[in-house]
PDB file of C-alpha atoms in Angstrom:
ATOM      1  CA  UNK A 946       0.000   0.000   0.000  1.00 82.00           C
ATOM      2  CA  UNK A 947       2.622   2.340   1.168  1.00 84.00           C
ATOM      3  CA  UNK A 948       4.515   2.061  -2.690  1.00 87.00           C
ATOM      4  CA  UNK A 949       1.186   2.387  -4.478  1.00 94.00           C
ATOM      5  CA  UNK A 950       0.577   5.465  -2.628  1.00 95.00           C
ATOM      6  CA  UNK A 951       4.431   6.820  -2.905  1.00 91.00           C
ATOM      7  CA  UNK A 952       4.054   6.270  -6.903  1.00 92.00           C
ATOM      8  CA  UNK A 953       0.645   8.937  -6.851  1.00 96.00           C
ATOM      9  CA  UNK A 954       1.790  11.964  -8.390  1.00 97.00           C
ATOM     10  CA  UNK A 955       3.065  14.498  -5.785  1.00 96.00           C
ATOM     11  CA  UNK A 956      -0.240  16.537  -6.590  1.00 97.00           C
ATOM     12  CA  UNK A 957      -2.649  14.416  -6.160  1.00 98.00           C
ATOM     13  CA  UNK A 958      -0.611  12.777  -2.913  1.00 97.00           C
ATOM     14  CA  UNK A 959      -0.253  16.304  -1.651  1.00 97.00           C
ATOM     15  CA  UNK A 960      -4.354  16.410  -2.077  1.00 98.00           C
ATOM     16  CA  UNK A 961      -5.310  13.249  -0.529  1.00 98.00           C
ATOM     17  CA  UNK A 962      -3.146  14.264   2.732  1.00 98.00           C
ATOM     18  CA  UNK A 963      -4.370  18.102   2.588  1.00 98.00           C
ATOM     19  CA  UNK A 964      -8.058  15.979   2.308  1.00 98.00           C
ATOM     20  CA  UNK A 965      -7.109  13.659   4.891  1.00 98.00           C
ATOM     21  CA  UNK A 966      -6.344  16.640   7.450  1.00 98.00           C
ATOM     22  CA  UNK A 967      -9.547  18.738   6.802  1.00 98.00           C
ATOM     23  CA  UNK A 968     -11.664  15.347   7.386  1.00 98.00           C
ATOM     24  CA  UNK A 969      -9.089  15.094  10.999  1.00 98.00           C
ATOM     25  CA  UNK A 970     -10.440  18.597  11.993  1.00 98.00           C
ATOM     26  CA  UNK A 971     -13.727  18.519  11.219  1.00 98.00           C
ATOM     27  CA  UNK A 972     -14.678  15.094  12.939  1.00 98.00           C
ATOM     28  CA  UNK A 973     -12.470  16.517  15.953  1.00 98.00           C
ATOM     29  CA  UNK A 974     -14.552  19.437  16.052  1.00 98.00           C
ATOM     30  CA  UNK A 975     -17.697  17.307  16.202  1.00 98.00           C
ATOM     31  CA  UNK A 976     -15.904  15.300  18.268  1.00 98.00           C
ATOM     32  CA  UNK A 977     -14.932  18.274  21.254  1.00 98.00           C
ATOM     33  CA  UNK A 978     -18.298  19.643  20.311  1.00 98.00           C
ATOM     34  CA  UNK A 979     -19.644  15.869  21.984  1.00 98.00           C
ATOM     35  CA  UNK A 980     -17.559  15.405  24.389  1.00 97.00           C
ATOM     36  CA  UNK A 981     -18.113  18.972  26.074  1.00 98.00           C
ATOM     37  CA  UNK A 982     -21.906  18.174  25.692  1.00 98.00           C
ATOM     38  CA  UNK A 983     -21.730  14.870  27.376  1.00 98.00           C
ATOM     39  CA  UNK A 984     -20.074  16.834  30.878  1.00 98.00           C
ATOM     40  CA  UNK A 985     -17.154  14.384  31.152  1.00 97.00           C
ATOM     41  CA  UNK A 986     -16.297  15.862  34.581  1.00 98.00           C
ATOM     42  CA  UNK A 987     -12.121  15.792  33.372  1.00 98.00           C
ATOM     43  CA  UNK A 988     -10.306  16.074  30.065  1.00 96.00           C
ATOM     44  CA  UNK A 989     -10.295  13.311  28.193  1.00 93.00           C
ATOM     45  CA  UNK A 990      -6.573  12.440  28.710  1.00 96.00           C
ATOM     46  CA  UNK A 991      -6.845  12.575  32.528  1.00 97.00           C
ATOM     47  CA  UNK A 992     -10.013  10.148  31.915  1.00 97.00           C
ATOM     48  CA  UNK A 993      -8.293   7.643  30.029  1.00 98.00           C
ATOM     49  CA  UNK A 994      -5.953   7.245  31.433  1.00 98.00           C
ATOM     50  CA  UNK A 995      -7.300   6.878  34.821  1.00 98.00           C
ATOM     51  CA  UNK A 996      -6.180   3.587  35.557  1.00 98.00           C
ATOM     52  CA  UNK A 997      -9.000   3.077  38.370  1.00 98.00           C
ATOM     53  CA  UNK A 998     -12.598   1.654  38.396  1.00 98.00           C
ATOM     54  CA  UNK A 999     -13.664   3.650  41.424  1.00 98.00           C
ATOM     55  CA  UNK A1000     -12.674   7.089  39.447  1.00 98.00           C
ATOM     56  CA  UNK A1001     -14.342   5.929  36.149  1.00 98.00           C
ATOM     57  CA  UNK A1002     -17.826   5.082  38.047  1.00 98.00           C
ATOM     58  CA  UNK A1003     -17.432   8.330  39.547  1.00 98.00           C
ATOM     59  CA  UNK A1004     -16.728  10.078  36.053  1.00 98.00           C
ATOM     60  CA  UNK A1005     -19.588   8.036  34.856  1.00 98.00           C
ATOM     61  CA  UNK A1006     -21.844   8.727  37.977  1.00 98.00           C
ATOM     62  CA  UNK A1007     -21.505  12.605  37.277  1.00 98.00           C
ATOM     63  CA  UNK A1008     -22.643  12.113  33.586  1.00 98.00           C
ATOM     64  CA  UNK A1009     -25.212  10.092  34.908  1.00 97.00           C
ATOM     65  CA  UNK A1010     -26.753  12.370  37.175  1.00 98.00           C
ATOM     66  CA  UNK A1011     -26.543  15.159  34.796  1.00 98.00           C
ATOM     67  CA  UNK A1012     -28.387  13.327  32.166  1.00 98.00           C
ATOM     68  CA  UNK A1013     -25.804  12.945  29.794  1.00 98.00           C
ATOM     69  CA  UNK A1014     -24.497   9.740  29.242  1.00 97.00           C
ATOM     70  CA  UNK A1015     -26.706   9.044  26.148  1.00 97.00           C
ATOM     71  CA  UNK A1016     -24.394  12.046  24.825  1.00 98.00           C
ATOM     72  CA  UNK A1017     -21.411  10.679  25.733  1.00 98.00           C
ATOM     73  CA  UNK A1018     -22.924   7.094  24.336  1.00 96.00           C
ATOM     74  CA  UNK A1019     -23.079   8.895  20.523  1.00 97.00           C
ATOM     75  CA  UNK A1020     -19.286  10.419  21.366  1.00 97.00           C
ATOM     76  CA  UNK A1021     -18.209   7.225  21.511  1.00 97.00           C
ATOM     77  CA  UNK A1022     -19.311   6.454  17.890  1.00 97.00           C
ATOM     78  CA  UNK A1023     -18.648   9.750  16.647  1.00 98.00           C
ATOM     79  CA  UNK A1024     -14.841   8.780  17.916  1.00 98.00           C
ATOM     80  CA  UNK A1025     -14.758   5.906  15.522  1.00 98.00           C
ATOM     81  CA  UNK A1026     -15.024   8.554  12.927  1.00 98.00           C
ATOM     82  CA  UNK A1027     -12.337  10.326  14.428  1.00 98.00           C
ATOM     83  CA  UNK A1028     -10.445   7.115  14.258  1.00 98.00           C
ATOM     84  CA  UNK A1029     -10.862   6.863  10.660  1.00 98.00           C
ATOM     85  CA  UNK A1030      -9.617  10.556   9.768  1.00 98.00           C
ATOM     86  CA  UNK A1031      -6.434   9.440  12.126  1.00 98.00           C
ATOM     87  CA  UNK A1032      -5.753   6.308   9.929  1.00 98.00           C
ATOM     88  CA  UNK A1033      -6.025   8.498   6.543  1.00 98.00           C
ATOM     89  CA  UNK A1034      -3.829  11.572   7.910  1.00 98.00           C
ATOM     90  CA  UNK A1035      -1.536   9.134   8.949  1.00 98.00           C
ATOM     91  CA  UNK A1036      -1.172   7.190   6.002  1.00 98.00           C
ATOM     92  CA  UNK A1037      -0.906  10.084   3.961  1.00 98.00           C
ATOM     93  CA  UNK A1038       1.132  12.729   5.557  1.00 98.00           C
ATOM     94  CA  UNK A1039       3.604   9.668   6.751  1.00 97.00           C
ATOM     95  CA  UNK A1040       4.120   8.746   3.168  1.00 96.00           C
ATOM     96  CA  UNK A1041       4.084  12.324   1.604  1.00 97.00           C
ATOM     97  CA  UNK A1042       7.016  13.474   4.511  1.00 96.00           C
ATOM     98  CA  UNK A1043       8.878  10.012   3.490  1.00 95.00           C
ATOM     99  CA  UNK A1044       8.879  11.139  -0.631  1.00 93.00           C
ATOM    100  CA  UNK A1045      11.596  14.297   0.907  1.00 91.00           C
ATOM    101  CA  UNK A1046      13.920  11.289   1.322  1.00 86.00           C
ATOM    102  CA  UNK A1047      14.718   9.484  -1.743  1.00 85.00           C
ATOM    103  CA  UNK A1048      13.877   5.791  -2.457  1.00 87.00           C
ATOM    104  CA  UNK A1049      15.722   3.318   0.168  1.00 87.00           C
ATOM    105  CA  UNK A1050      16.784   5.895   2.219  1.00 88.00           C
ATOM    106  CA  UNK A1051      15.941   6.544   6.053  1.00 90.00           C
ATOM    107  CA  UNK A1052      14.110   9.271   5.582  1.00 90.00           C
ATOM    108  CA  UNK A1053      11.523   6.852   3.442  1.00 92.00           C
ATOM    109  CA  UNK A1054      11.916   4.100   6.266  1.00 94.00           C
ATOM    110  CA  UNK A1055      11.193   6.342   9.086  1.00 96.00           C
ATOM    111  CA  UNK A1056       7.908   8.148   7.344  1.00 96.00           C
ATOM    112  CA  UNK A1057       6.650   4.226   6.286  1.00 95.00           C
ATOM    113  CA  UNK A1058       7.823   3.929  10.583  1.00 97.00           C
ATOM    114  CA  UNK A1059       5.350   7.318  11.032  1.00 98.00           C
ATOM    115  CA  UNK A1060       2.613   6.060   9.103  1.00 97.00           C
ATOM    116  CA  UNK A1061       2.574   2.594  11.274  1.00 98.00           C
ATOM    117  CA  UNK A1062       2.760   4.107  14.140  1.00 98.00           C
ATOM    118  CA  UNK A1063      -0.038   6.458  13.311  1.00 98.00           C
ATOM    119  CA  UNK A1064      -2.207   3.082  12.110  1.00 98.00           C
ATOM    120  CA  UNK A1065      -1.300   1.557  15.613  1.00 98.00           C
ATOM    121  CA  UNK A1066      -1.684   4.294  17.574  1.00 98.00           C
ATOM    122  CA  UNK A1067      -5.351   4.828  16.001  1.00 98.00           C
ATOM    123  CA  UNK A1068      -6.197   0.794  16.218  1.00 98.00           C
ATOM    124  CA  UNK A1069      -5.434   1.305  20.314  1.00 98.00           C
ATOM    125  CA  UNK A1070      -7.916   3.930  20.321  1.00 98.00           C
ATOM    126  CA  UNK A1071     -10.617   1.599  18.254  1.00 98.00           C
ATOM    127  CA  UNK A1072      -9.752  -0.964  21.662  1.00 98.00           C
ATOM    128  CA  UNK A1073      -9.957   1.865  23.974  1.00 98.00           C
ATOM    129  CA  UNK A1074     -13.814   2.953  22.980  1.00 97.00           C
ATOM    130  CA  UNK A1075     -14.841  -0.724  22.473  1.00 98.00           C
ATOM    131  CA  UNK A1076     -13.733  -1.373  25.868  1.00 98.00           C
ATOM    132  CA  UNK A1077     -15.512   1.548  26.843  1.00 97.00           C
ATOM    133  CA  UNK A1078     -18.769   0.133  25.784  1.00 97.00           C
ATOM    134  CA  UNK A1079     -18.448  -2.769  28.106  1.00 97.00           C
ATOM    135  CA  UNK A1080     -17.995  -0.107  30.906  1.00 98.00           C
ATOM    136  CA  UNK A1081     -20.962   1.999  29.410  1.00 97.00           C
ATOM    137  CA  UNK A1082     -23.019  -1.301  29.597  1.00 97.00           C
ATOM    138  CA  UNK A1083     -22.625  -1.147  33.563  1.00 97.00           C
ATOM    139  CA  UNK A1084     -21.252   1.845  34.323  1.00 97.00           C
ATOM    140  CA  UNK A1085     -21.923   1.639  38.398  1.00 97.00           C
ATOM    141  CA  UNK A1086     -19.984  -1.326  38.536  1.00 98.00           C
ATOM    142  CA  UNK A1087     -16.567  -1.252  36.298  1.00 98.00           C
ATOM    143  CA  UNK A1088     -14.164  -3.881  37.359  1.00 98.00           C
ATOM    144  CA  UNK A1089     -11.347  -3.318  37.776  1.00 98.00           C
ATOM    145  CA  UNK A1090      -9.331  -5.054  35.307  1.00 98.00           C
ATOM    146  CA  UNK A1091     -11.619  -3.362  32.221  1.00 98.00           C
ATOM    147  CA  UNK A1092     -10.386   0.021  33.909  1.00 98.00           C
ATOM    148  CA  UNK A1093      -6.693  -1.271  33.677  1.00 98.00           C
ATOM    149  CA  UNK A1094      -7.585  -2.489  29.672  1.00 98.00           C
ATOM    150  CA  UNK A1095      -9.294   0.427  28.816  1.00 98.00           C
ATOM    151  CA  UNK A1096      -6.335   3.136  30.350  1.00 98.00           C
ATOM    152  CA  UNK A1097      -3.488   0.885  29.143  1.00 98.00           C
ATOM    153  CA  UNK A1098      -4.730   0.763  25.298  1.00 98.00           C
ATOM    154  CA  UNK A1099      -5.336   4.541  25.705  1.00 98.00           C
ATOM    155  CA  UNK A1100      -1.482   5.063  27.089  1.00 98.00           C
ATOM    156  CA  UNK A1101      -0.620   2.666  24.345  1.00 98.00           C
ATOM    157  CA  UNK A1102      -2.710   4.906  21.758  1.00 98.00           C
ATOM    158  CA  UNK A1103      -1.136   8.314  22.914  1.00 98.00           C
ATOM    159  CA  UNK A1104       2.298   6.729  22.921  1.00 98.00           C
ATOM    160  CA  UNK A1105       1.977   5.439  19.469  1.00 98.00           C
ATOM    161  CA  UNK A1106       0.438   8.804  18.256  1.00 98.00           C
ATOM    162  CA  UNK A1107       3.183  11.056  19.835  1.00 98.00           C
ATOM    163  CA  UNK A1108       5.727   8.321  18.330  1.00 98.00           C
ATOM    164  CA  UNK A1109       4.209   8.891  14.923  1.00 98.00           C
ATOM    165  CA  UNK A1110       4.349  13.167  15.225  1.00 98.00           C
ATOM    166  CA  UNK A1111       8.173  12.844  16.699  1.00 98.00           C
ATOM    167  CA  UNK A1112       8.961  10.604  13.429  1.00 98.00           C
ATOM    168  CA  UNK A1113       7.481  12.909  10.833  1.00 98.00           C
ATOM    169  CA  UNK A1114       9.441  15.509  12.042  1.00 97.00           C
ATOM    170  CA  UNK A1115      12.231  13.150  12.104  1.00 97.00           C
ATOM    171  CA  UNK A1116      11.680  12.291   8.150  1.00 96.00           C
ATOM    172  CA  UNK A1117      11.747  15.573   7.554  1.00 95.00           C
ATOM    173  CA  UNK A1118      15.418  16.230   9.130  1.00 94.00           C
ATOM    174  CA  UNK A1119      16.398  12.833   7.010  1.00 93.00           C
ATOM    175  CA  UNK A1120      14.452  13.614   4.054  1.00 89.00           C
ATOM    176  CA  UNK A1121      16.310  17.064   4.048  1.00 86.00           C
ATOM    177  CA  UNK A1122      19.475  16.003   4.734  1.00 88.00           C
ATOM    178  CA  UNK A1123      19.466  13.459   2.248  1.00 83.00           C
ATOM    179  CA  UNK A1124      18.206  15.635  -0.417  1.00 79.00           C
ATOM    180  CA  UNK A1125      20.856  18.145   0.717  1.00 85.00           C
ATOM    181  CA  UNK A1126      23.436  15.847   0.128  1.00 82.00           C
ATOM    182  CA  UNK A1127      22.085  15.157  -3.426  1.00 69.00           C
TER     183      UNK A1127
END
């Protein structure tokens, strides 16, 4: 896949990732719009990656007694949407930052490497919000080995996702320096 797309022309490559981020920011936006409308009572990070049962049911319990965890049931989906736009920037914008380098050369490795990590990083997040249903399902009594699950594929996700941002920049140095050095 990654070769098919490094053979586009740089044009239409250069479109698909430019369409690829405008699809990230507007299902984010939908996605903060949700998420502020379902009154998580923390950011979503510091939920996450809570690593407790007691604090999730609590987090849950507030939602609950506010009358919105249908909202934050339908932020869930919209998520998977998010999850999608992830896959395609990072795909694309892995694979367009790997063309600086030239063919064999790290700065092509480490952008495929980007583009992975991005993919793996998003597929943790897929676990995270499935695993999140199962909570949703009972959300007064979590256990708490789903509340370990569900925070250790979201540190996994935001690990892989940083990873992926460090190594596009990291292409680009390569790519540079490679094409620098003709």
């Amino acid at each position: 896949m990654f070769t098919r797309i490094l053979n586009l022309k740089p044009i239409y490559h250069f479109g698909l990732t430019a369409v690829a981020f405008g699809t990230f920011q507007a299902v984010k936006s939908l996605l903060d719009q949700s998420y502020a409308a379902s009154k998580y009572p923390v950011d979503y990070a510091t939920g996450q990656l809570a690593f407790s049962a007691e604090k999730l049911e609590g987090y849950y319990a507030v939602m609950s007694e506010a009358d919105t965890l249908g909202t934050y049931w339908k932020t869930q989906f919209i998520d998977f949407g998010f999850i999608a736009s992830v896959i395609a920037l990072s795909l694309f914008l892995g694979t367009l930052v790997a063309r600086i380098g030239k063919a064999g050369s790290w700065g092509r490795r480490v952008g495929a490497l980007a583009a992975l990590s991005g993919i793996a990083g998003a597929s943790f997040d897929a676990l995270e919000n499935l695993i999140s249903f199962v909570m949703l399902a009972k959300p007064e009594a979590i256990s708490q080995a789903v509340a370990m699950a569900y925070s250790s594929a979201a540190a996994a996700k935001f690990g892989l996702l940083t990873l992926a941002m460090a190594l596009v920049i990291v292409t680009v140095v390569l790519g540079g320096i490679s094409r620098l050095r003709g």
